[in-house]
Each structure stands twice: as structure tokens, then as C-alpha cells.
CSV table of C-alpha atoms and ligand atoms in Angstrom, one decimal:
chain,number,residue,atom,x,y,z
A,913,UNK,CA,11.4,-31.2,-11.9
A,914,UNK,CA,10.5,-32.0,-7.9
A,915,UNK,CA,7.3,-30.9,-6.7
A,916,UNK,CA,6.3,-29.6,-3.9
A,917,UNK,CA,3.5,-30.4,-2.1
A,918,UNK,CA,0.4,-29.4,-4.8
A,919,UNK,CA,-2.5,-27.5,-4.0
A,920,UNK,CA,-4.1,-27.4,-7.4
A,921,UNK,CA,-5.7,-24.1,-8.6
A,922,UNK,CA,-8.5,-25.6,-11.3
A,923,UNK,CA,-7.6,-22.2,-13.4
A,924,UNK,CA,-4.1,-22.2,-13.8
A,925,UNK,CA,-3.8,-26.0,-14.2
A,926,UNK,CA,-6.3,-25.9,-17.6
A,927,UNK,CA,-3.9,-23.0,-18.7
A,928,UNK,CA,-0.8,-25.2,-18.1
A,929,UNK,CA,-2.1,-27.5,-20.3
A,930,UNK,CA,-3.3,-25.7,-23.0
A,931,UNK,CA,0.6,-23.9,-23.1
A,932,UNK,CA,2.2,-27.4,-22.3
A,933,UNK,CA,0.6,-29.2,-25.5
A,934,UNK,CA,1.1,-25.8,-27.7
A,935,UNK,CA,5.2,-26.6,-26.2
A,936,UNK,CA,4.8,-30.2,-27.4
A,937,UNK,CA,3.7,-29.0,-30.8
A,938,UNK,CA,6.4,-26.3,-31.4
A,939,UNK,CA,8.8,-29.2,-29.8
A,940,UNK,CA,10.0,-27.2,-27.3
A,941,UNK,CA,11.5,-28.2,-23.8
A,942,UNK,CA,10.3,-25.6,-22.3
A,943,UNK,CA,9.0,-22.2,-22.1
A,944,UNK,CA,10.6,-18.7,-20.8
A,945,UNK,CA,8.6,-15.7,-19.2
A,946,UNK,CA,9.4,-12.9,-18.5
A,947,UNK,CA,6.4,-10.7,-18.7
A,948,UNK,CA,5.2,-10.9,-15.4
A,949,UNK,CA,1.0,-10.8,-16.8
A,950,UNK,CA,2.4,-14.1,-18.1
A,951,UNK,CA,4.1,-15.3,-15.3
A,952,UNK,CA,0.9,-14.7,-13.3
A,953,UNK,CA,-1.2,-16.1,-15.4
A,954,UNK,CA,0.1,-19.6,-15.4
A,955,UNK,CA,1.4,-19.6,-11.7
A,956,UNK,CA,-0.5,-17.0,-9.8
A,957,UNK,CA,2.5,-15.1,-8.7
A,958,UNK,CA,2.3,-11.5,-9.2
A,959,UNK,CA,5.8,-10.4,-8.8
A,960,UNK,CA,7.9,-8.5,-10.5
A,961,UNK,CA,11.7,-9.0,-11.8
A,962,UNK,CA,11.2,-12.6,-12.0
A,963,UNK,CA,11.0,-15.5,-14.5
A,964,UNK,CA,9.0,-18.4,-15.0
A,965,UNK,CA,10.4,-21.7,-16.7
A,966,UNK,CA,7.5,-24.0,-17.9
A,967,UNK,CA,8.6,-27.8,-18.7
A,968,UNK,CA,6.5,-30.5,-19.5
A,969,UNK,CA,6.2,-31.4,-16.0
A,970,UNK,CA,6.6,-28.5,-13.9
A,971,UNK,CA,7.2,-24.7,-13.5
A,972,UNK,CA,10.3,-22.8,-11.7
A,973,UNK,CA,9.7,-19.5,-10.8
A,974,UNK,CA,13.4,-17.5,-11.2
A,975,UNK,CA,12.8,-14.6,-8.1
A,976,UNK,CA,14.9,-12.7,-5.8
A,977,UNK,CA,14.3,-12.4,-1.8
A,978,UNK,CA,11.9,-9.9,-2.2
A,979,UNK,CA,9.7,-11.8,-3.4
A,980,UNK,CA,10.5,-15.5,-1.9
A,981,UNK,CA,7.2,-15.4,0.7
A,982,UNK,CA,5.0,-14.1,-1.7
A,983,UNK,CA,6.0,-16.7,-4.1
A,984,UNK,CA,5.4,-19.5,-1.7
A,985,UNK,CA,1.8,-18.8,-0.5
A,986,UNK,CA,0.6,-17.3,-4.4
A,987,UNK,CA,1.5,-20.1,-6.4
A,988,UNK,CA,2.5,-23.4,-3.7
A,989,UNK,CA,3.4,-25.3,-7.2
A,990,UNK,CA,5.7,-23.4,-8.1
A,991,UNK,CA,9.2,-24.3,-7.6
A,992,UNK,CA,11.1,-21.1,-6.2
A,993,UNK,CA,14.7,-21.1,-7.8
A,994,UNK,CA,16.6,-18.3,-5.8
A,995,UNK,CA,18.0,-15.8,-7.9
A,996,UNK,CA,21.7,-14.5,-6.6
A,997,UNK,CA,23.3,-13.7,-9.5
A,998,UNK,CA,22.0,-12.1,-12.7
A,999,UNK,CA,18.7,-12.7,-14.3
A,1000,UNK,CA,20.6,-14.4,-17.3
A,1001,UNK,CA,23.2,-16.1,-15.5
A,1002,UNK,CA,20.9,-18.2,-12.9
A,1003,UNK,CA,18.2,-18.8,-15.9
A,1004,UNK,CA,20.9,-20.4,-17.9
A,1005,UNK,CA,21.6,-22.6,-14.7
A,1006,UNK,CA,18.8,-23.4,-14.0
A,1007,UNK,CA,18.3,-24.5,-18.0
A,1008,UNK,CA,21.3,-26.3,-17.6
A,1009,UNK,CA,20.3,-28.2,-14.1
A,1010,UNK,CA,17.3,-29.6,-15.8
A,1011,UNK,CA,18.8,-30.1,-19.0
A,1012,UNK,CA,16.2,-28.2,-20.9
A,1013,UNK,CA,17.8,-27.5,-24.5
A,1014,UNK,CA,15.2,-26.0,-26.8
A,1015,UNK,CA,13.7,-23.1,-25.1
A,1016,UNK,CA,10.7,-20.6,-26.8
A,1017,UNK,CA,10.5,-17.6,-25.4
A,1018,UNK,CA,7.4,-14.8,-26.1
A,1019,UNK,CA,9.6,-12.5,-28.7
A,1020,UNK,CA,7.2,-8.9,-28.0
A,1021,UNK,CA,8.2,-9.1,-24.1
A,1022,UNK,CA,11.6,-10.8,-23.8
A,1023,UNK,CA,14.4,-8.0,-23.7
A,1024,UNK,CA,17.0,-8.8,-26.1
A,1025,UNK,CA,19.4,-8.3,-23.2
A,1026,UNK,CA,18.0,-11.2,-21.2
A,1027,UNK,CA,18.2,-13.5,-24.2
A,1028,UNK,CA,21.3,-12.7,-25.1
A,1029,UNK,CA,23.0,-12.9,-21.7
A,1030,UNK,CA,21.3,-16.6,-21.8
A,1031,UNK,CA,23.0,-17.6,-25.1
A,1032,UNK,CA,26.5,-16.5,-23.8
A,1033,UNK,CA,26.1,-18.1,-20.3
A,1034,UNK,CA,25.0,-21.0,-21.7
A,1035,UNK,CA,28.1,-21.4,-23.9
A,1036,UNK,CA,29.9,-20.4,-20.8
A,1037,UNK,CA,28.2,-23.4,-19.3
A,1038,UNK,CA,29.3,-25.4,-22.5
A,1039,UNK,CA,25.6,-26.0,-22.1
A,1040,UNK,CA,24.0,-26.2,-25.7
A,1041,UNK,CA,20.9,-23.8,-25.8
A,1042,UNK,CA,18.4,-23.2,-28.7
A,1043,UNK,CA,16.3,-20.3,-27.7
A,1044,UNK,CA,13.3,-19.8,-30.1
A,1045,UNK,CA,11.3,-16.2,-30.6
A,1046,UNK,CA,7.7,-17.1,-30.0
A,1047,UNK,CA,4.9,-14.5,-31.5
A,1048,UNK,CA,1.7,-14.9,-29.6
A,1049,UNK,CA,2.4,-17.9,-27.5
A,1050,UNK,CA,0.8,-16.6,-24.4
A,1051,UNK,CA,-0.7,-13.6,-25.9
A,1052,UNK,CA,-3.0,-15.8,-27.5
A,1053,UNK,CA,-3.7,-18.1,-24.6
A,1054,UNK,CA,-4.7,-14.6,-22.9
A,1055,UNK,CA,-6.9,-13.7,-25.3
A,1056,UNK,CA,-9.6,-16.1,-24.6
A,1057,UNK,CA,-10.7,-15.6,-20.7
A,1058,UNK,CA,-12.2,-18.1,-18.7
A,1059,UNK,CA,-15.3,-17.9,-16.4
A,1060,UNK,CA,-12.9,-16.8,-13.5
A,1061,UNK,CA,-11.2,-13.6,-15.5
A,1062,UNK,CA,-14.5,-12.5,-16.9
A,1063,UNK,CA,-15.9,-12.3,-13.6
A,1064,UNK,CA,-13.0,-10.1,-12.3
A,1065,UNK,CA,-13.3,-7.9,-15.7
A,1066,UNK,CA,-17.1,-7.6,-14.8
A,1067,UNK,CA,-15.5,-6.0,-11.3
A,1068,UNK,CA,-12.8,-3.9,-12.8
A,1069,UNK,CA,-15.7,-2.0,-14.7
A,1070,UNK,CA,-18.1,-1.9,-12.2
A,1071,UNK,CA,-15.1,-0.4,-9.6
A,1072,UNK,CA,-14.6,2.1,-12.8
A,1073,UNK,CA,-17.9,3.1,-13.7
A,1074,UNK,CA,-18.7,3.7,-9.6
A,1075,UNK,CA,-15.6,6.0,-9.2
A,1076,UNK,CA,-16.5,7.8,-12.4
A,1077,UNK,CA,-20.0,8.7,-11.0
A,1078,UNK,CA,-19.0,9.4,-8.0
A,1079,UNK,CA,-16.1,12.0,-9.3
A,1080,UNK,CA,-18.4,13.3,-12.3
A,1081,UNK,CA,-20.9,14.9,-10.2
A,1082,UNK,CA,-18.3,17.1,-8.5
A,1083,UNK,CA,-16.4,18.4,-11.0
A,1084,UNK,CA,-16.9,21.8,-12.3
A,1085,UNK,CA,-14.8,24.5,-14.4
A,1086,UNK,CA,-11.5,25.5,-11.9
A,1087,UNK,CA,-11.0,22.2,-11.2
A,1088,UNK,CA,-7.7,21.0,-13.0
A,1089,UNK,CA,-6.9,18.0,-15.3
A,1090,UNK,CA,-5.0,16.8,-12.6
A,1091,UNK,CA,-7.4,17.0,-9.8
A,1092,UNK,CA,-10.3,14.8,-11.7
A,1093,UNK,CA,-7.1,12.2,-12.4
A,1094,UNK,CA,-6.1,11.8,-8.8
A,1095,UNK,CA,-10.2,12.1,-7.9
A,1096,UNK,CA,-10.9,9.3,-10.4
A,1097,UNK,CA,-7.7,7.2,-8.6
A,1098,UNK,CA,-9.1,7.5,-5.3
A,1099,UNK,CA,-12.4,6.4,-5.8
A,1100,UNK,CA,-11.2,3.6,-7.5
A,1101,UNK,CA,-8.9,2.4,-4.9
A,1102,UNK,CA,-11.3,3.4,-2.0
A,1103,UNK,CA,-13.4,0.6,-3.7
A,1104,UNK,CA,-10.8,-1.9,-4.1
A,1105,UNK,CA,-8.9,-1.4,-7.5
A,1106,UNK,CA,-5.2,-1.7,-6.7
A,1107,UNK,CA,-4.7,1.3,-8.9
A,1108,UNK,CA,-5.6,2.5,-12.0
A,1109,UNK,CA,-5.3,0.4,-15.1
A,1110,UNK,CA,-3.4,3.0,-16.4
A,1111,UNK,CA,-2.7,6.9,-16.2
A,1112,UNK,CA,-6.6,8.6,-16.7
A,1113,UNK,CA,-6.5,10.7,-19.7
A,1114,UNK,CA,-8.7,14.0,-18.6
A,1115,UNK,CA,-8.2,16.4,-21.4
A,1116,UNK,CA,-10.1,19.5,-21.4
A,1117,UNK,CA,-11.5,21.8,-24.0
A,1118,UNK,CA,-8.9,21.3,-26.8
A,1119,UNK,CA,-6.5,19.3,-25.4
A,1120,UNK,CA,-9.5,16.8,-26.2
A,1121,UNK,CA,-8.3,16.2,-29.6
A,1122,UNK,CA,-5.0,14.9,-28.8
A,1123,UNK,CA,-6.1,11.1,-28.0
A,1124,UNK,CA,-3.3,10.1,-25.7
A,1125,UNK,CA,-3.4,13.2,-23.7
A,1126,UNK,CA,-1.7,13.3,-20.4
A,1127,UNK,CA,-3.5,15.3,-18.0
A,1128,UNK,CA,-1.3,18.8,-16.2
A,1129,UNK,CA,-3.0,21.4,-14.4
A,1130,UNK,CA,-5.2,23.0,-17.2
A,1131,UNK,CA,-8.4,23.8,-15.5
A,1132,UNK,CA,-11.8,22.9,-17.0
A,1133,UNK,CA,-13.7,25.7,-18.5
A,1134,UNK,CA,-17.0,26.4,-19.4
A,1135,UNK,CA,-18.4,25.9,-22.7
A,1136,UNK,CA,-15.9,23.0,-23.4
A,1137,UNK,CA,-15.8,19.2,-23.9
A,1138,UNK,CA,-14.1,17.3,-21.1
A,1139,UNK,CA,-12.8,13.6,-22.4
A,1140,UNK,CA,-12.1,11.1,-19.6
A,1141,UNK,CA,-10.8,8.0,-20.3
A,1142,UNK,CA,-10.1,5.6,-17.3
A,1143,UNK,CA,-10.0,2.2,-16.1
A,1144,UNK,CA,-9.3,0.2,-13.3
A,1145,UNK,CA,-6.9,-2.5,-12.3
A,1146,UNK,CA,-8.3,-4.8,-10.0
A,1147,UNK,CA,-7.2,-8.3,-9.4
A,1148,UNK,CA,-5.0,-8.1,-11.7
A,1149,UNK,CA,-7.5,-7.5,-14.7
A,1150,UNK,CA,-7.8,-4.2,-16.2
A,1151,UNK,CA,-11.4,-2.1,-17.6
A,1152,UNK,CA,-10.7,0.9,-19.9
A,1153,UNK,CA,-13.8,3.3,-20.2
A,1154,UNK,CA,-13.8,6.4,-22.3
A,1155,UNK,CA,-16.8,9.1,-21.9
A,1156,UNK,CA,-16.8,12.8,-23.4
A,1157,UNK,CA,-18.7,15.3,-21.2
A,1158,UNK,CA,-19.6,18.8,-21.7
A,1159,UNK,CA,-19.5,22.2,-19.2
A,1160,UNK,CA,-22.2,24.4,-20.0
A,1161,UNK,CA,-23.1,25.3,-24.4
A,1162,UNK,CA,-21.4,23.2,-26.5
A,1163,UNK,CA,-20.5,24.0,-30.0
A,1164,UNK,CA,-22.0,23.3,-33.2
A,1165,UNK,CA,-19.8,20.8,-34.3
A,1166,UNK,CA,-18.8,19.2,-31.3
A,1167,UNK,CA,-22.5,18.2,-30.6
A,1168,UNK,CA,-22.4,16.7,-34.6
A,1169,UNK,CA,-19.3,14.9,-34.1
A,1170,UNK,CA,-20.6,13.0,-30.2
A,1171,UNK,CA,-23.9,12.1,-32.4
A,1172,UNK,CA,-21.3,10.8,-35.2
A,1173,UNK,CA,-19.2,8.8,-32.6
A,1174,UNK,CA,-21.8,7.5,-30.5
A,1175,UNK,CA,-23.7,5.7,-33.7
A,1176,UNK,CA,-20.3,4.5,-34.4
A,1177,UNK,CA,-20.1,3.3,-30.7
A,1178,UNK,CA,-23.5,1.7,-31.2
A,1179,UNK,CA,-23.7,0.2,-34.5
A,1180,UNK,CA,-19.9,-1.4,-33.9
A,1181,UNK,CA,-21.2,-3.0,-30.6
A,1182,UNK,CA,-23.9,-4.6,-32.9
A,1183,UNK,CA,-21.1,-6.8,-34.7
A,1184,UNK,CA,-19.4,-8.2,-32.2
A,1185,UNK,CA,-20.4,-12.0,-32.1
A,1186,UNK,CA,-18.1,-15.1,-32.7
A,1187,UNK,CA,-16.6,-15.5,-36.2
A,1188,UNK,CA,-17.2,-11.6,-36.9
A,1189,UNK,CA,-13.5,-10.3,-38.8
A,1190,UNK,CA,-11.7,-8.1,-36.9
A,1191,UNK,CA,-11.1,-6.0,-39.5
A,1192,UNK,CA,-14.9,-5.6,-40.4
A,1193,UNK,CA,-15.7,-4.7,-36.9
A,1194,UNK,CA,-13.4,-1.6,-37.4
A,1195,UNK,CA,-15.3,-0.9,-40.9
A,1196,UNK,CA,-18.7,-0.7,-39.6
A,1197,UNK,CA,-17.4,1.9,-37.5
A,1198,UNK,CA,-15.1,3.7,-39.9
A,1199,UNK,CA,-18.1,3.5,-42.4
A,1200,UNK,CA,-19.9,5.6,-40.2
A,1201,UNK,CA,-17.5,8.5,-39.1
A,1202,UNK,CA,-16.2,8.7,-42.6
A,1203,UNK,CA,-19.3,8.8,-44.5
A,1204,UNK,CA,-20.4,12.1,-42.2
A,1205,UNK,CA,-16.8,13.8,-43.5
A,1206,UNK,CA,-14.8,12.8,-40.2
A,1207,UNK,CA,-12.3,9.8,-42.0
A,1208,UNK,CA,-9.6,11.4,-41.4
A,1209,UNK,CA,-10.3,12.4,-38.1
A,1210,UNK,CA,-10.0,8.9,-37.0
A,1211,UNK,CA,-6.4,7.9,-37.0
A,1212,UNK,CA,-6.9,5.0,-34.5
A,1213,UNK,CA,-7.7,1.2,-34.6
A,1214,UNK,CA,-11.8,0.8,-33.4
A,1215,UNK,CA,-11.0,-1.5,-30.2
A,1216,UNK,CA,-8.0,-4.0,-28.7
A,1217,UNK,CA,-8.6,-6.8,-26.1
A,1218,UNK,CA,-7.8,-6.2,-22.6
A,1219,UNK,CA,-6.6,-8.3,-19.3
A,1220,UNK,CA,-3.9,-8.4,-17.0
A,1221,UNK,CA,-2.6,-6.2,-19.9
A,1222,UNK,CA,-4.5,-3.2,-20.8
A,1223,UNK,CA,-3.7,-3.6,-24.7
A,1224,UNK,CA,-3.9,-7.2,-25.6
A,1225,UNK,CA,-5.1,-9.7,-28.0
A,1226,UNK,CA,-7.4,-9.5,-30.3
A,1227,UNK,CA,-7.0,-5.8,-32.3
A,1228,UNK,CA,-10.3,-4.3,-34.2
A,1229,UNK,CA,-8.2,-3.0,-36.7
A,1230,UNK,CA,-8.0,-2.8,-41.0
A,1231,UNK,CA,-4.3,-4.6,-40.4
A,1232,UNK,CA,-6.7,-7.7,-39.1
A,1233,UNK,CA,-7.9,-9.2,-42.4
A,1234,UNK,CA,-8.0,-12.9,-41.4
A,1235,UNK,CA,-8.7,-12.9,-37.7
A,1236,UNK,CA,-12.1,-13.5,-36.3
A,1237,UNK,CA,-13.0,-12.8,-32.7
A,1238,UNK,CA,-13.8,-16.1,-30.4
A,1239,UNK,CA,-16.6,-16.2,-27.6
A,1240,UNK,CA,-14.8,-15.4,-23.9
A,1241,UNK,CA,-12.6,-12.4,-25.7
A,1242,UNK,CA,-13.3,-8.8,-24.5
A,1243,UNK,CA,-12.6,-6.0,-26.5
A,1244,UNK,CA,-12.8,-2.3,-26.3
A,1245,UNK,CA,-15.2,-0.8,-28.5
A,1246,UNK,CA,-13.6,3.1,-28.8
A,1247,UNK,CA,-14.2,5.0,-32.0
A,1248,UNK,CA,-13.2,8.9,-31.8
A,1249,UNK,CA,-13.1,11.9,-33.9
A,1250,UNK,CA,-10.4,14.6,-33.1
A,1251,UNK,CA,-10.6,17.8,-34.8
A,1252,UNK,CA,-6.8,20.0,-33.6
A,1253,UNK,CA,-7.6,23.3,-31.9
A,1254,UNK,CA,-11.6,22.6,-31.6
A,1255,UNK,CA,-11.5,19.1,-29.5
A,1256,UNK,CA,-12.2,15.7,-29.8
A,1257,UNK,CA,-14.9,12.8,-28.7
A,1258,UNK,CA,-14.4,8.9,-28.1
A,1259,UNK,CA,-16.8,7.0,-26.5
A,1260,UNK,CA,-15.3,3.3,-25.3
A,1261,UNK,CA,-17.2,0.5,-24.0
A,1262,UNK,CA,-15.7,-2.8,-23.1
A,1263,UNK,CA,-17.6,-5.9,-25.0
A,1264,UNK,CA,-17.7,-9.7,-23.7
A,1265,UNK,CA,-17.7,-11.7,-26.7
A,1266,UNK,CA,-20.5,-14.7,-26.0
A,1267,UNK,CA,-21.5,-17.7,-28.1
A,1268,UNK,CA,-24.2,-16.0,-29.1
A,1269,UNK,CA,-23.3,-12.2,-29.2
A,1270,UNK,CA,-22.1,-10.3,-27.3
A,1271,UNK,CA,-22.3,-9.0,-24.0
A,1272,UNK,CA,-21.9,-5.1,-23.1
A,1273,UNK,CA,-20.0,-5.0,-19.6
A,1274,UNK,CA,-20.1,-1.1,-19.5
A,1275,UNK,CA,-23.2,-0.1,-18.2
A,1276,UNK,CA,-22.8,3.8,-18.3
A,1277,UNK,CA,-25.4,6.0,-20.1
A,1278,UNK,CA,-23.9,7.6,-23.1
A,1279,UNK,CA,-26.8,9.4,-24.6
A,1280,UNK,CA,-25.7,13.1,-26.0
A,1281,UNK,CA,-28.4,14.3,-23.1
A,1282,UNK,CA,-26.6,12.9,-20.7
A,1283,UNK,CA,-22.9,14.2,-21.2
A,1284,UNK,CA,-24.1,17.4,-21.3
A,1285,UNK,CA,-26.0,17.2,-17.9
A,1286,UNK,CA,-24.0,14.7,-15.8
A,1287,UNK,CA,-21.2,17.1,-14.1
A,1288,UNK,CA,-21.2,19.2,-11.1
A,1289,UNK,CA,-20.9,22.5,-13.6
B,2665,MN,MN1,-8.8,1.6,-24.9
């Protein structure tokens, strides 16, 4: 494939290689990617609708007008391939051009539509095409992050953790769900975050207990548990922070179950070093909540990596018998306990895995004292 002119970028050359000797080992000619994390992550292009076609030699970057400048000052290396036609049809020209034959392609992000517009241009083309599902190709690569992307997770939490304080001391019952959402949003962008890393969760009172919540204009009462979870997406990479607050008394059991959680929290945290199983990570945790009579009450996996994506490689869950976690991963750290109609508490913390530990990249109190006296109400 011609080059242009190369300005190297130390990062995404290392990455190449690592991908480009995993492609020599599968015996592929090349690689397909269509996620655009992916696609970032080995070129430095961040748009969207594209592809990215990774040969032993080089990398074309399939992209559409949109997107041509952008292309050409975020990743010089690339080779721009102007898209005009379908997706499909100018990626199976392109294959053909360069005479690129066995193709993987990352099976959880491909659409089946894309692949299978491929295949039938290609015998269209009377170009012979063998394209390959790949499982945690690049998902893997992306789970390890180098010095660079643990510096810009660092800032995604800190940019978190400084809008969170900043919105926390205002709010009050008669604000709504809503309100805190956008609050949280603005704060984060005001210091940089391109957005948030995904939609806040801010579910008040009972609406705590449902752990996916989607906030809508319930206002915060008094005498109830408010559960934000937030993050922020800033250069690309994404934190993910939960914290359970209360307005004013807080019931019995609600008071029992943070105490439960946040010794969960805590002695979870304590296992993550290098060689630790996923799935005993989880345990210590589970252990916890479901020796004080809450097992049930915690339906989700402990913790998941997070990125340029904000669920990634690896997962602390039971499914995880055999994998062990490997210094430069970071992981969420988020047990809960959700009790329908009374509410629910998860406390998350995001964890750098080091050579010798771990590393705790939150920094926000958590105490039981604490959530019940940080808000404006
Ligand atoms: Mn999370």
C-alpha cells in the first residue's frame, strides 16, 4: 500500500504491531474495522461511518467527505480511500485493489449487513474473499492501556469527580432527575469532557433500585437516597463513577445496605493485583453482600474494563473462570444492592491495575458520613 508522507505517532505505531503480528498469526491479509473506538485506536481518526483496513504494511481508512480533512490532519498515515458508493461496495474494492483475500474482521461490532454486502460484492467482483469472525481481536488489544491512555483515564475522572462536587453541593429536594443530569453534563464539558461518557443515571428515592435507571423529571425528596452514576468522556477515554447520597433521615435499612455495599466496595478493591481471577474478584464481593442476606439483591457482574468504550475488556464476573487481570487494565469496581419499592445503593470506583497492586483513580470520599452530608439539602 503507498504511503504518504509518515509522521509517526510512537502510540499507535506499537499498537499496529502488536495487531499486525496477532494478523500474521491468525494468517490473515488483513484486518477490517468498523467500530470506530477501533478505528481510532490504531489510526487516531475519530470519525464516524468509516472503516479502517489494516495490512501488513499499511492502513486505508474507508470515509466519506465529511470527514476527508479531519482524516488527513488526525492520522497523516493513513491512506484516505474515498468512499462514493456503499460502505460494502467500495470496501470490497478496495480489498480487491490491493488484492487482500483473507480478511478477519472483530465479530461483536461488524453488522452482519456490512459483511454480507462484502461477500456478494466481492463475488460481483469475481474477487475471491474469505472474511473471518474474529472474537476479541482488538477488544483485547484495548484492554491493556498504555502510559498515554492511562493518563487521559486519570483526566476523565478527575473532570468527573470535579463536576460531581461542584453539582452535589447544589442540589436539594425540588430539583428533578433531569436537572442534576444536565447539571452534571455541563460541568463536565465546562471543564473539557467532550460529553458525557454516557447518559447519568440520577435515580431518586425508589427509582434507586432499578440499576439502569434513566433519569425524567421526578423531583428529589427528602428522606430519600439519591444514586448518581456518571462519567466523563474526555479524549476519547471514558470514567464511570457511581455514588449514593442521601436528603435528610435515611431509613433503617438503607443505612445497613450502604455499610454492606461499601465493605464490598472496599474489600473488592483489596484484590485487584496482576494474576487475581476475575471471577474471584466478583466473589469477594458477592461473599460479602450475600453473607449479610442481600445475594439476591445483586443481579449484576462486580466491575467491566473501561476506555474509548465505556463497557470493555476485562469483565469481574462468575462467567470469568480462567481469566486473570494484567497490570495497565482498569476496571470498575461497582457492587450494589437493590431492594424494589425501598431503593438501592452502588458505590463504583474505577481501579488501575499496576505491577504491584493496584491503583485507585477515584478519589471521592465514600464514607456513610459523607453521603448523608454532602448535598445542598
Ligand atoms: Mn460501570
Amino acid at each position: 500500500m503507498k504511503q504518504a508522507a509518515r509522521t509517526k505517532n510512537p502510540a499507535i505505531e506499537a499498537r499496529l504491531a502488536a495487531l499486525r503480528a496477532e494478523m500474521r498469526r491468525r494468517k490473515l491479509d488483513a484486518v477490517l474495522l468498523t467500530h470506530a473506538p477501533d478505528i481510532c485506536h490504531v489510526t487516531g481518526f475519530g470519525g464516524h461511518d468509516s472503516a479502517a483496513i489494516v495490512t501488513a504494511r499499511g492502513v486505508a481508512v474507508v470515509t466519506d467527505s465529511r470527514y476527508t480533512e479531519e482524516l488527513s490532519e488526525s492520522a497523516p498515515q493513513a491512506k484516505l480511500v474515498l468512499r462514493k458508493l456503499g460502505m460494502a461496495d467500495t470496501v470490497a474494492v478496495t480489498l480487491k485493489r490491493l488484492n487482500l483475500r483473507r480478511i478477519g474482521f472483530e465479530a461483536d461490532f461488524a453488522t452482519f449487513g456490512t459483511i454480507d454486502g462484502i461477500r456478494r460484492q466481492g463475488r460481483r467482483l469475481k474477487h475471491p474473499l474469505r472474511l473471518e469472525p474474529n472474537q476479541g481481536l482488538m477488544v483485547r488489544f484495548r484492554a491493556v492501556k498504555d502510559e498515554i491512555e492511562i493518563q487521559t483515564i486519570r483526566a476523565a475522572v478527575d473532570v468527573a469527580e470535579k463536576a460531581f462536587l461542584k453539582v452535589i453541593r447544589v442540589v436539594r429536594p425540588g430539583m428533578t432527575e433531569g436537572e442534576v443530569a444536565g447539571r452534571l453534563i455541563l460541568e463536565m464539558r465546562s471543564r473539557g469532557a467532550t460529553d458525557a461518557a454516557f447518559q447519568p443515571i440520577i435515580a431518586a428515592g425508589a427509582h434507586s433500585s432499578l440499576p439502569h435507571y434513566r433519569p425524567d423529571h421526578t423531583p428529589l425528596a427528602d428522606n430519600q437516597p439519591l444514586l448518581i452514576d456518571w462519567g466523563a468522556l474526555y479524549q476519547n477515554y471514558r470514567s464511570d463513577l457511581t455514588r449514593t447520597v442521601f436528603f435528610g433521615k435515611v431509613n433503617r435499612t438503607l443505612a445497613r445496605i450502604y455499610e454492606v455495599v461499601l465493605e464490598a466496595n472496599q474489600a473488592a478493591i483489596e484484590a485487584v493485583r496482576p494474576g487475581a481471577n476475575c471471577k474471584d474478584i466478583d466473589a469477594v464481593a458477592r461473599k460479602i453482600i450475600t453473607r449479610a442476606g442481600y445475594g439476591k439483591h445483586f443481579g449484576h457482574g462486580l466491575g467491566h474494563g473501561i476506555g474509548r468504550d465505556i463497557h470493555e475488556e476485562p469483565r469481574l464476573h462468575k462467567s470469568r473462570v480462567k481469566e486473570v487481570l494484567l497490570p495497565g487494565q482498569i476496571v470498575t469496581i461497582e457492587p450494589g444492592i437493590y431492594l424494589p419499592g425501598i431503593g438501592g445503593v452502588r458505590i463504583e470506583d474505577d481501579v488501575l491495575v499496576t505491577p504491584g497492586g493496584h491503583d485507585v483513580l477515584s478519589s471521592l470520599d465514600k464514607s456513610f458520613q459523607w453521603a448523608t452530608q454532602v448535598t445542598g439539602g
